[in-house]
Amino acid sequence: MDRRNFFKLVGTASGGAITGACGKQGQELIPLLVSQEAIVPGTESWHPSVCGHCSAGCGTILRVMEAEREIEVQGEKVRERIAAVKKIEGNPLDPVSGGRLCGRGQAAVQGLYHPDRVRGPLRNNSGQKGNFEEVTWTTALEEVAEALSEAIQRDPASVVYLAEPGTGTRAVVVKRFLEAIGANSATTIGLGDFAVERQAAQMLYGSASLPGYEIQNATNVFSIGADFLGGWISPVLYARRFGHFRRGRSGIRGQLIHAESRFSQTAWSADRWLPVAPGGEHALALGIGYLLTQGGLKKNNTVAKVHDFFSAVDFPRAVKESGLNESQLKIAAEHLATAEVPLVVSGASIVQPNSVDAVLTASSLNVLLGNIGEVGGVCIDAGIDTFEDARPHFANLDQRLKNAEVVILDRVNPIHNFPGTNALLEGKIVISFASVLDESAHRANFVLPDHDNLETSAVVVPAVSGHSAINGSRAFVKPLHDTRATEEVLIELATKLDRKIMDYSSVTAFKDFFKAHNFADSDTTEEEFVSLAERSGGSWKESKVETSKSYPSFLPDLGSVKNTGLRNKYPYQFQVYPSIQFGFGSDSHLPWLQQLPDPTSSSMWGFPLEVDPVLAKRLHVVNGDAVRVTSSSGSIEAVIYVHPAAIPNVVSMAAGQGHAEYGRYASGKGGNPFELLDDSCEEKTGVPALGATFVVIEKLDRHHGLLQFTNNDREILHERM
Amino acid sequence: MSMDLVQIETDSSRSDETNIPQWGMAIDLDRCSGCEACVIACHAENNIPLSDETAASEGRTNHWLRIDRYYEGEFPDIKVKFRPVMCQQCDDAPCEPVCPVYATYQNEEGLNVQVYNRCVGTRYCANNCPYTVRFFNWYDPVWPEDLNLQLNPDVSVRPGGVMEKCTFCVQRIQRGKREASADGNDIADGDIQPACVQSCPAEAMVFGDLTDKNSKVSQWSQSGRSEQLLDELGTKPRVFYLEKGD
């Protein structure tokens, strides 16, 4: 579906009808649910929705057609006609996806139809993990309300709500629920909220909204630590911008240098990759800043205090700590200094203890280059306060869990991502809203299964869009199972606890957006606005926020060199990175993604441990050999992949596998790299450091085998006649 | 079905006078980041059988579209070359003449067509394909309920014992032609997009009529960076790759 055709559908839908396949009249565009009578066999209809699989918040459209499903009615199996989602594509009107969509977003349809979905509420009073019995919603809600009531009477703070970061209608309802029962705000523990980048933005620009990088209009981009084409903030948006940057302008081919401690998706797409030492990103940014101040800048409107800071950098030390050599830094500095439109993209795809310092310093290079708010520079997105939710509180997670009596898990799996929480959940009443039983839900006392994203209405704010934007729409496919929207469950629980909270629907969200952005000044009425937003799948208004440009006078200098003292026992630095298939593990249950060959190693159904060729030789291992990886915190078995581009003595593993429980497609697939991470955290945010653990690797006496779709790493060149 | 099917003159320029489109694809490797959105789009569109670890370990996973990756150079001056590879829809396709039952042939629009209910599973075609883009169904496909609800009704589900491969999303081509015909319009460039092309975030892939000189695919295929995969074999592929670099 392209923009022109979708726009035609939206535009002609004001009468409630759209043109379907073969010129036939299709169904109404926005019925709340497509009723059985409204299904036209062989005819497709397209409905707007929003992807909830990462923080990007891409607007999507869903192809819906008739399907038949076997169900049991009074003991008899009968066929039911339903409106089924056949395909998910990007919404062509949405400025984030622009009609395109990543693999994870497209595979979301398998979440809806997953064979291992929880089909109704479950209770476990047996004391044995996973020993569930089916109960009715009435029973489940009464018992959960009773447990909550007892906990609240003793101490409302003993109710701990763990959630993924939320900036949408759901977050508002969660917030209202927790306020109503007097509990603390939700502890958001999703790793994909980019707390490091938000903290750096707060310090530099005075706003925790994630800045947008106008890569598409830059000529020379230097990215430090931000795998913007991979598992970073908004991969579809940045891939679209990258395509334009490369070949979308006549006579201009954008040049990209990328610095990261791993040969990531952005690294391999770059013209040059700088293999910066893990944790050396801050030093690299300082070194580049120093060179820029020494070599003369094209623009003279740079901020004096930032200029002064960089010109005083201890350059030799910066070079040394970056793990690179002077000539590599000079190439990068020249790349920026000579550019028509230079841009530095900074992030922490692999969080290190000093990542906020690194991102803040690298972002300050843009101040030095004078491109904040400029075309091809940094755009400070207009956040929408209405939906702002509590941001990650990693730092006090352990303490809160220790004091908890009831723990509510909302789309998070702490036992997988933070294995240490397993012990902390002992003795607590755990309530999960999981759709598929993961490790944490398996441990729960009650499972109150949520609708799938595609069965519920939602409005979210995209992490980055370049617009004031909200994406979303109402639900339109009938829930397959006896599930309930978590918002609905929270409202009912509040009622049972004699608290009254209001729902926050997508319609209300659109109305609030209408008011917040002064659309009332135009000829459009609120009703027309909401109607169009629902048909279009969102609303988007171009806007930029003027920054105060009162940049901090102090930027973090290199701290003292830390000696972990672990190097003798654990000689190799270990990194976990978000995979393009599963992110941090929430999509591992989807079979399309499991069988998708990993772009690095071509492995399927499991992620290997990536080691460099020299280390592999020293360990006497080849592809497929089994090894034991041990850190001061844990130990896992892994399969070796000898990565031609791995940094010597830095070993990496993608996140997402190693689930003990997560449905038939994800359970028992390799080791969980999170079990190896020690308690290192990013110093200013408390976000777990993904790249600061040291390990030892021991070869095991067997060849486990590496399942690869193609096992040639190098092109085989045949001599031809 | 007659022998004529395999004797059609396959020069793509032949249709200039007949106004029959000649479909082709071009992929700009300078834009491609190897994200594999196209691979999932292909699975979602074409009812490609699900595999499992056992099938994968036996080399029996089907991906009509794969991303080849080749490392070049040594650390730290190392690069990797990604290349989405699907059926190249060759004008002189090596897979066609070896099929004993004429289950694969080139149609008048230049598509290398696979007739599933003709195929008897000799696998000669796969053996003879230099691009290794043909896949044999070793098993009857299984979609545990409710995954079957996602199946695309526009695409047939292939049983075990049958060869399959990329069709350039022929169902989308047929739909595009029907819709244009119903509206009384010609097919505009970009109106028909295979699922992979439609999904690509970096807009690295274009599809269209090679006989339309103004189509993107024609223009991209004429680029100085344009190459065809293993063109020295004389297969005349209809997929053009725009190499990286200035």
CSV table of C-alpha atoms in Angstrom, one decimal, chain A residues 252-611:
chain,number,residue,atom,x,y,z
A,252,ILE,CA,25.2,14.0,-3.4
A,253,ARG,CA,26.2,10.8,-1.7
A,254,GLY,CA,26.3,11.2,2.0
A,255,GLN,CA,29.4,9.9,3.7
A,256,LEU,CA,29.2,8.0,7.0
A,257,ILE,CA,31.9,7.2,9.6
A,258,HIS,CA,30.7,5.1,12.5
A,259,ALA,CA,32.5,4.4,15.8
A,260,GLU,CA,31.2,1.6,17.9
A,261,SER,CA,32.7,-1.3,19.9
A,262,ARG,CA,31.0,-3.8,17.7
A,263,PHE,CA,30.6,-4.2,14.0
A,264,SER,CA,26.9,-3.4,14.0
A,265,GLN,CA,24.4,-2.8,11.3
A,266,THR,CA,25.4,0.9,11.1
A,267,ALA,CA,29.1,0.0,11.2
A,268,TRP,CA,28.8,-2.3,8.2
A,269,SER,CA,26.7,0.3,6.3
A,270,ALA,CA,29.3,3.0,6.9
A,271,ASP,CA,32.1,4.1,4.6
A,272,ARG,CA,34.5,3.6,7.5
A,273,TRP,CA,34.2,1.9,10.9
A,274,LEU,CA,36.2,3.0,13.9
A,275,PRO,CA,36.4,0.1,16.3
A,276,VAL,CA,36.4,2.2,19.5
A,277,ALA,CA,37.2,0.4,22.7
A,278,PRO,CA,34.2,-0.5,24.8
A,279,GLY,CA,33.7,2.5,27.1
A,280,GLY,CA,36.1,4.6,25.0
A,281,GLU,CA,33.3,6.6,23.2
A,282,HIS,CA,33.6,9.5,25.7
A,283,ALA,CA,37.4,9.7,25.1
A,284,LEU,CA,36.8,9.6,21.3
A,285,ALA,CA,34.3,12.4,21.4
A,286,LEU,CA,36.7,14.5,23.5
A,287,GLY,CA,39.5,13.8,21.1
A,288,ILE,CA,37.4,14.8,18.1
A,289,GLY,CA,36.3,17.9,19.8
A,290,TYR,CA,39.8,18.9,20.5
A,291,LEU,CA,40.8,18.4,16.9
A,292,LEU,CA,37.9,20.4,15.7
A,293,THR,CA,38.9,23.4,17.9
A,294,GLN,CA,42.5,23.1,16.7
A,295,GLY,CA,41.8,22.8,13.0
A,296,GLY,CA,39.4,25.6,12.5
A,297,LEU,CA,35.7,25.3,12.1
A,298,LYS,CA,33.6,26.4,9.1
A,299,LYS,CA,31.0,28.2,11.3
A,300,ASN,CA,32.0,30.9,13.7
A,301,ASN,CA,28.8,31.0,15.6
A,302,THR,CA,29.8,28.2,18.0
A,303,VAL,CA,29.3,28.5,21.7
A,304,ALA,CA,32.4,29.9,23.3
A,305,LYS,CA,32.3,27.9,26.5
A,306,VAL,CA,31.9,24.6,24.6
A,307,HIS,CA,34.8,25.6,22.3
A,308,ASP,CA,36.9,26.4,25.4
A,309,PHE,CA,36.1,23.1,27.0
A,310,PHE,CA,37.1,21.1,24.0
A,311,SER,CA,40.3,23.1,23.3
A,312,ALA,CA,41.5,22.2,26.8
A,313,VAL,CA,41.1,18.4,26.4
A,314,ASP,CA,44.1,16.2,27.2
A,315,PHE,CA,44.4,14.9,23.6
A,316,PRO,CA,47.0,12.2,24.0
A,317,ARG,CA,45.1,10.6,26.8
A,318,ALA,CA,41.8,10.8,24.9
A,319,VAL,CA,43.5,9.0,21.9
A,320,LYS,CA,44.8,6.3,24.2
A,321,GLU,CA,41.5,5.7,26.0
A,322,SER,CA,39.5,5.6,22.8
A,323,GLY,CA,41.5,2.5,21.8
A,324,LEU,CA,42.1,4.1,18.4
A,325,ASN,CA,45.1,5.8,16.9
A,326,GLU,CA,45.6,9.5,16.2
A,327,SER,CA,45.3,9.2,12.5
A,328,GLN,CA,41.8,7.6,12.9
A,329,LEU,CA,40.7,10.5,15.0
A,330,LYS,CA,42.1,13.0,12.5
A,331,ILE,CA,40.2,11.3,9.6
A,332,ALA,CA,37.0,11.6,11.6
A,333,ALA,CA,37.6,15.2,12.6
A,334,GLU,CA,38.4,16.2,9.0
A,335,HIS,CA,35.3,14.3,7.9
A,336,LEU,CA,33.3,16.8,10.0
A,337,ALA,CA,35.4,19.9,9.6
A,338,THR,CA,35.4,19.9,5.8
A,339,ALA,CA,31.7,19.0,5.4
A,340,GLU,CA,29.1,21.1,3.9
A,341,VAL,CA,26.5,19.8,6.4
A,342,PRO,CA,28.2,17.8,9.2
A,343,LEU,CA,26.3,15.9,11.8
A,344,VAL,CA,27.3,13.9,14.9
A,345,VAL,CA,24.8,11.2,15.9
A,346,SER,CA,25.4,10.0,19.5
A,347,GLY,CA,23.9,7.2,21.5
A,348,ALA,CA,24.6,4.2,23.6
A,349,SER,CA,23.4,1.1,21.9
A,350,ILE,CA,25.7,-0.9,24.2
A,351,VAL,CA,25.4,1.0,27.5
A,352,GLN,CA,28.7,1.5,29.4
A,353,PRO,CA,29.2,3.0,32.9
A,354,ASN,CA,30.1,6.3,31.4
A,355,SER,CA,27.6,6.4,28.6
A,356,VAL,CA,25.8,9.6,29.7
A,357,ASP,CA,29.1,11.4,29.6
A,358,ALA,CA,29.9,9.9,26.2
A,359,VAL,CA,26.5,10.9,24.7
A,360,LEU,CA,26.6,14.3,26.3
A,361,THR,CA,30.1,15.0,25.0
A,362,ALA,CA,29.4,13.6,21.5
A,363,SER,CA,26.2,15.6,21.3
A,364,SER,CA,28.2,18.7,22.3
A,365,LEU,CA,30.2,18.3,19.1
A,366,ASN,CA,27.0,19.4,17.3
A,367,VAL,CA,27.0,22.6,19.4
A,368,LEU,CA,30.6,23.1,18.3
A,369,LEU,CA,29.6,22.5,14.7
A,370,GLY,CA,26.7,24.9,15.0
A,371,ASN,CA,24.0,22.6,13.7
A,372,ILE,CA,21.5,22.5,16.5
A,373,GLY,CA,18.1,23.2,15.0
A,374,GLU,CA,19.6,23.6,11.6
A,375,VAL,CA,18.7,21.7,8.4
A,376,GLY,CA,20.7,18.5,8.4
A,377,GLY,CA,21.4,19.0,12.1
A,378,VAL,CA,19.8,18.1,15.4
A,379,CYS,CA,16.1,18.6,15.8
A,380,ILE,CA,14.7,18.7,19.3
A,381,ASP,CA,11.4,16.9,19.0
A,382,ALA,CA,8.2,18.3,20.4
A,383,GLY,CA,7.2,15.9,23.2
A,384,ILE,CA,3.7,15.7,24.3
A,385,ASP,CA,3.4,16.2,28.0
A,386,THR,CA,-0.1,14.6,28.2
A,387,PHE,CA,1.3,11.2,27.8
A,388,GLU,CA,4.6,11.6,29.7
A,389,ASP,CA,5.1,8.7,32.0
A,390,ALA,CA,7.6,7.8,34.7
A,391,ARG,CA,10.9,7.0,33.2
A,392,PRO,CA,13.1,4.1,34.1
A,393,HIS,CA,14.1,3.7,37.8
A,394,PHE,CA,16.6,1.0,37.4
A,395,ALA,CA,18.6,2.2,40.4
A,396,ASN,CA,16.1,1.4,43.0
A,397,LEU,CA,14.6,-1.7,41.5
A,398,ASP,CA,16.2,-4.1,43.9
A,399,GLN,CA,15.1,-2.1,47.0
A,400,ARG,CA,11.6,-1.7,45.7
A,401,LEU,CA,11.3,-5.4,45.1
A,402,LYS,CA,12.7,-6.3,48.5
A,403,ASN,CA,10.0,-4.2,50.1
A,404,ALA,CA,7.2,-5.4,47.8
A,405,GLU,CA,4.3,-7.5,48.8
A,406,VAL,CA,2.5,-7.6,45.4
A,407,VAL,CA,4.4,-7.2,42.2
A,408,ILE,CA,2.5,-6.5,39.0
A,409,LEU,CA,4.2,-7.3,35.7
A,410,ASP,CA,3.0,-5.4,32.6
A,411,ARG,CA,4.7,-6.4,29.4
A,412,VAL,CA,8.1,-7.0,31.1
A,413,ASN,CA,10.0,-10.1,31.9
A,414,PRO,CA,12.4,-9.1,34.7
A,415,ILE,CA,13.6,-12.7,35.3
A,416,HIS,CA,15.0,-12.9,31.8
A,417,ASN,CA,16.4,-9.4,31.5
A,418,PHE,CA,17.5,-9.0,35.1
A,419,PRO,CA,18.1,-12.5,36.4
A,420,GLY,CA,18.8,-11.3,39.9
A,421,THR,CA,15.2,-10.4,40.3
A,422,ASN,CA,14.2,-14.0,40.4
A,423,ALA,CA,15.3,-14.3,44.0
A,424,LEU,CA,13.7,-11.0,44.8
A,425,LEU,CA,10.3,-12.2,43.7
A,426,GLU,CA,10.3,-15.1,46.1
A,427,GLY,CA,7.5,-14.9,48.6
A,428,LYS,CA,5.7,-12.1,46.7
A,429,ILE,CA,2.3,-12.2,45.1
A,430,VAL,CA,3.1,-11.8,41.4
A,431,ILE,CA,0.4,-10.7,39.0
A,432,SER,CA,1.2,-10.9,35.3
A,433,PHE,CA,-0.6,-9.6,32.2
A,434,ALA,CA,1.4,-11.8,29.8
A,435,SER,CA,-0.1,-13.0,26.5
A,436,VAL,CA,2.4,-15.8,26.3
A,437,LEU,CA,3.9,-17.3,29.5
A,438,ASP,CA,7.5,-16.1,29.8
A,439,GLU,CA,9.8,-16.8,32.7
A,440,SER,CA,8.3,-14.2,34.9
A,441,ALA,CA,4.7,-15.0,34.1
A,442,HIS,CA,5.5,-18.7,34.7
A,443,ARG,CA,6.5,-17.7,38.3
A,444,ALA,CA,3.2,-15.7,38.8
A,445,ASN,CA,0.3,-16.4,41.1
A,446,PHE,CA,-2.2,-14.9,38.7
A,447,VAL,CA,-2.0,-14.4,35.0
A,448,LEU,CA,-4.6,-11.9,33.7
A,449,PRO,CA,-3.9,-12.2,29.9
A,450,ASP,CA,-3.9,-9.0,28.0
A,451,HIS,CA,-5.3,-8.6,24.5
A,452,ASP,CA,-2.8,-8.6,21.7
A,453,ASN,CA,-1.8,-5.1,20.5
A,454,LEU,CA,-3.9,-5.7,17.4
A,455,GLU,CA,-7.0,-6.4,19.5
A,456,THR,CA,-7.0,-3.3,21.5
A,457,SER,CA,-7.2,0.4,20.9
A,458,ALA,CA,-4.0,2.4,21.6
A,459,VAL,CA,-2.4,5.7,20.9
A,460,VAL,CA,1.3,6.2,21.4
A,461,VAL,CA,3.7,9.0,20.9
A,462,PRO,CA,6.6,8.0,18.6
A,463,ALA,CA,10.0,8.3,20.2
A,464,VAL,CA,11.3,10.5,17.4
A,465,SER,CA,9.4,11.8,14.4
A,466,GLY,CA,10.3,15.3,13.6
A,467,HIS,CA,6.7,16.2,14.2
A,468,SER,CA,4.3,16.6,17.0
A,469,ALA,CA,2.8,13.2,16.4
A,470,ILE,CA,0.6,10.6,17.8
A,471,ASN,CA,-0.1,7.3,16.2
A,472,GLY,CA,-2.9,4.9,16.9
A,473,SER,CA,-6.5,3.9,16.4
A,474,ARG,CA,-9.3,1.9,17.8
A,475,ALA,CA,-9.5,-1.9,18.0
A,476,PHE,CA,-11.3,-3.6,15.2
A,477,VAL,CA,-10.5,-7.3,15.3
A,478,LYS,CA,-12.4,-9.4,17.8
A,479,PRO,CA,-10.3,-10.9,20.6
A,480,LEU,CA,-9.5,-14.5,19.8
A,481,HIS,CA,-9.4,-15.7,23.4
A,482,ASP,CA,-10.9,-14.9,26.8
A,483,THR,CA,-8.5,-12.0,27.3
A,484,ARG,CA,-9.1,-8.5,28.5
A,485,ALA,CA,-7.3,-5.2,27.9
A,486,THR,CA,-5.1,-4.4,30.8
A,487,GLU,CA,-6.6,-0.9,31.0
A,488,GLU,CA,-10.0,-2.5,31.5
A,489,VAL,CA,-8.7,-4.8,34.1
A,490,LEU,CA,-7.0,-2.0,36.1
A,491,ILE,CA,-10.3,0.1,36.0
A,492,GLU,CA,-12.2,-2.9,37.3
A,493,LEU,CA,-9.7,-3.6,40.0
A,494,ALA,CA,-9.8,0.0,41.1
A,495,THR,CA,-13.6,-0.2,41.3
A,496,LYS,CA,-13.4,-3.3,43.5
A,497,LEU,CA,-11.0,-1.4,45.7
A,498,ASP,CA,-13.6,1.4,46.0
A,499,ARG,CA,-11.5,3.7,43.9
A,500,LYS,CA,-12.8,5.2,40.8
A,501,ILE,CA,-10.6,5.9,37.8
A,502,MET,CA,-11.4,7.1,34.3
A,503,ASP,CA,-10.4,5.3,31.1
A,504,TYR,CA,-8.2,7.1,28.7
A,505,SER,CA,-9.4,6.1,25.2
A,506,SER,CA,-7.8,6.8,21.9
A,507,VAL,CA,-10.6,9.3,21.2
A,508,THR,CA,-9.8,11.2,24.3
A,509,ALA,CA,-6.1,11.2,23.4
A,510,PHE,CA,-6.9,12.6,19.9
A,511,LYS,CA,-9.1,15.2,21.5
A,512,ASP,CA,-6.3,16.2,23.9
A,513,PHE,CA,-3.9,16.4,21.0
A,514,PHE,CA,-6.4,18.6,19.2
A,515,LYS,CA,-6.6,21.0,22.1
A,516,ALA,CA,-2.8,21.0,22.8
A,517,HIS,CA,-1.9,21.9,19.3
A,518,ASN,CA,-4.5,24.7,18.7
A,519,PHE,CA,-6.2,23.0,15.8
A,520,ALA,CA,-9.2,24.8,17.1
A,521,ASP,CA,-7.9,27.9,15.3
A,522,SER,CA,-8.5,26.2,12.0
A,523,ASP,CA,-11.8,25.4,10.3
A,524,THR,CA,-11.6,21.8,11.5
A,525,THR,CA,-14.0,20.9,14.3
A,526,GLU,CA,-12.9,18.6,17.1
A,527,GLU,CA,-15.2,15.9,15.8
A,528,GLU,CA,-13.8,16.1,12.3
A,529,PHE,CA,-10.3,16.1,13.6
A,530,VAL,CA,-10.8,12.9,15.7
A,531,SER,CA,-12.6,11.2,12.8
A,532,LEU,CA,-9.8,12.0,10.4
A,533,ALA,CA,-7.1,11.0,12.9
A,534,GLU,CA,-8.8,7.6,13.5
A,535,ARG,CA,-9.1,7.0,9.7
A,536,SER,CA,-5.6,8.1,9.1
A,537,GLY,CA,-4.1,6.2,12.1
A,538,GLY,CA,-2.8,9.3,13.8
A,539,SER,CA,-2.1,13.0,13.6
A,540,TRP,CA,1.1,14.7,12.7
A,541,LYS,CA,2.0,18.3,12.8
A,542,GLU,CA,5.4,19.5,11.8
A,543,SER,CA,7.0,21.4,14.7
A,544,LYS,CA,10.3,22.1,16.2
A,545,VAL,CA,11.0,23.3,19.7
A,546,GLU,CA,13.3,26.2,20.0
A,547,THR,CA,16.1,25.2,22.5
A,548,SER,CA,17.2,27.7,25.0
A,549,LYS,CA,20.8,27.2,23.7
A,550,SER,CA,22.0,27.8,27.3
A,551,TYR,CA,24.3,24.9,27.0
A,552,PRO,CA,26.1,23.7,30.2
A,553,SER,CA,29.3,25.4,30.9
A,554,PHE,CA,30.7,22.1,32.3
A,555,LEU,CA,31.2,19.0,30.2
A,556,PRO,CA,32.4,15.8,31.7
A,557,ASP,CA,36.1,15.3,31.4
A,558,LEU,CA,37.9,12.0,31.5
A,559,GLY,CA,37.6,10.5,34.9
A,560,SER,CA,40.3,8.6,36.6
A,561,VAL,CA,41.2,5.3,35.0
A,562,LYS,CA,39.4,2.5,36.7
A,563,ASN,CA,41.1,-0.8,37.3
A,564,THR,CA,38.5,-3.4,37.8
A,565,GLY,CA,41.0,-5.9,39.1
A,566,LEU,CA,39.2,-8.6,37.2
A,567,ARG,CA,41.3,-8.8,34.1
A,568,ASN,CA,43.5,-11.6,35.3
A,569,LYS,CA,40.7,-13.9,36.1
A,570,TYR,CA,38.3,-12.8,33.4
A,571,PRO,CA,40.4,-11.6,30.5
A,572,TYR,CA,37.7,-10.8,27.8
A,573,GLN,CA,35.3,-7.9,27.7
A,574,PHE,CA,31.7,-9.0,27.1
A,575,GLN,CA,29.0,-7.1,25.4
A,576,VAL,CA,25.3,-7.8,25.0
A,577,TYR,CA,23.6,-5.9,22.2
A,578,PRO,CA,19.9,-5.7,21.1
A,579,SER,CA,19.3,-8.0,18.2
A,580,ILE,CA,17.4,-6.8,15.1
A,581,GLN,CA,15.2,-9.9,15.5
A,582,PHE,CA,14.1,-9.7,19.1
A,583,GLY,CA,15.3,-6.4,20.6
A,584,PHE,CA,16.0,-7.4,24.2
A,585,GLY,CA,14.0,-10.6,24.0
A,586,SER,CA,10.4,-9.7,23.9
A,587,ASP,CA,9.9,-10.9,20.3
A,588,SER,CA,11.7,-14.2,20.6
A,589,HIS,CA,8.5,-16.2,20.6
A,590,LEU,CA,7.7,-15.4,17.0
A,591,PRO,CA,8.7,-18.1,14.6
A,592,TRP,CA,9.4,-15.9,11.6
A,593,LEU,CA,12.0,-14.1,13.7
A,594,GLN,CA,13.5,-17.3,15.1
A,595,GLN,CA,14.1,-18.7,11.6
A,596,LEU,CA,15.4,-15.3,10.3
A,597,PRO,CA,19.2,-15.7,9.6
A,598,ASP,CA,21.1,-13.3,11.8
A,599,PRO,CA,22.7,-10.7,9.5
A,600,THR,CA,26.1,-11.1,11.3
A,601,SER,CA,26.5,-14.8,11.5
A,602,SER,CA,23.6,-16.2,9.4
A,603,SER,CA,22.6,-18.2,12.5
A,604,MET,CA,19.0,-19.3,13.1
A,605,TRP,CA,17.2,-20.5,16.2
A,606,GLY,CA,20.0,-19.3,18.5
A,607,PHE,CA,22.6,-16.6,18.8
A,608,PRO,CA,26.3,-17.5,19.0
A,609,LEU,CA,29.1,-16.0,21.0
A,610,GLU,CA,31.1,-13.7,18.6
A,611,VAL,CA,34.8,-14.0,19.0
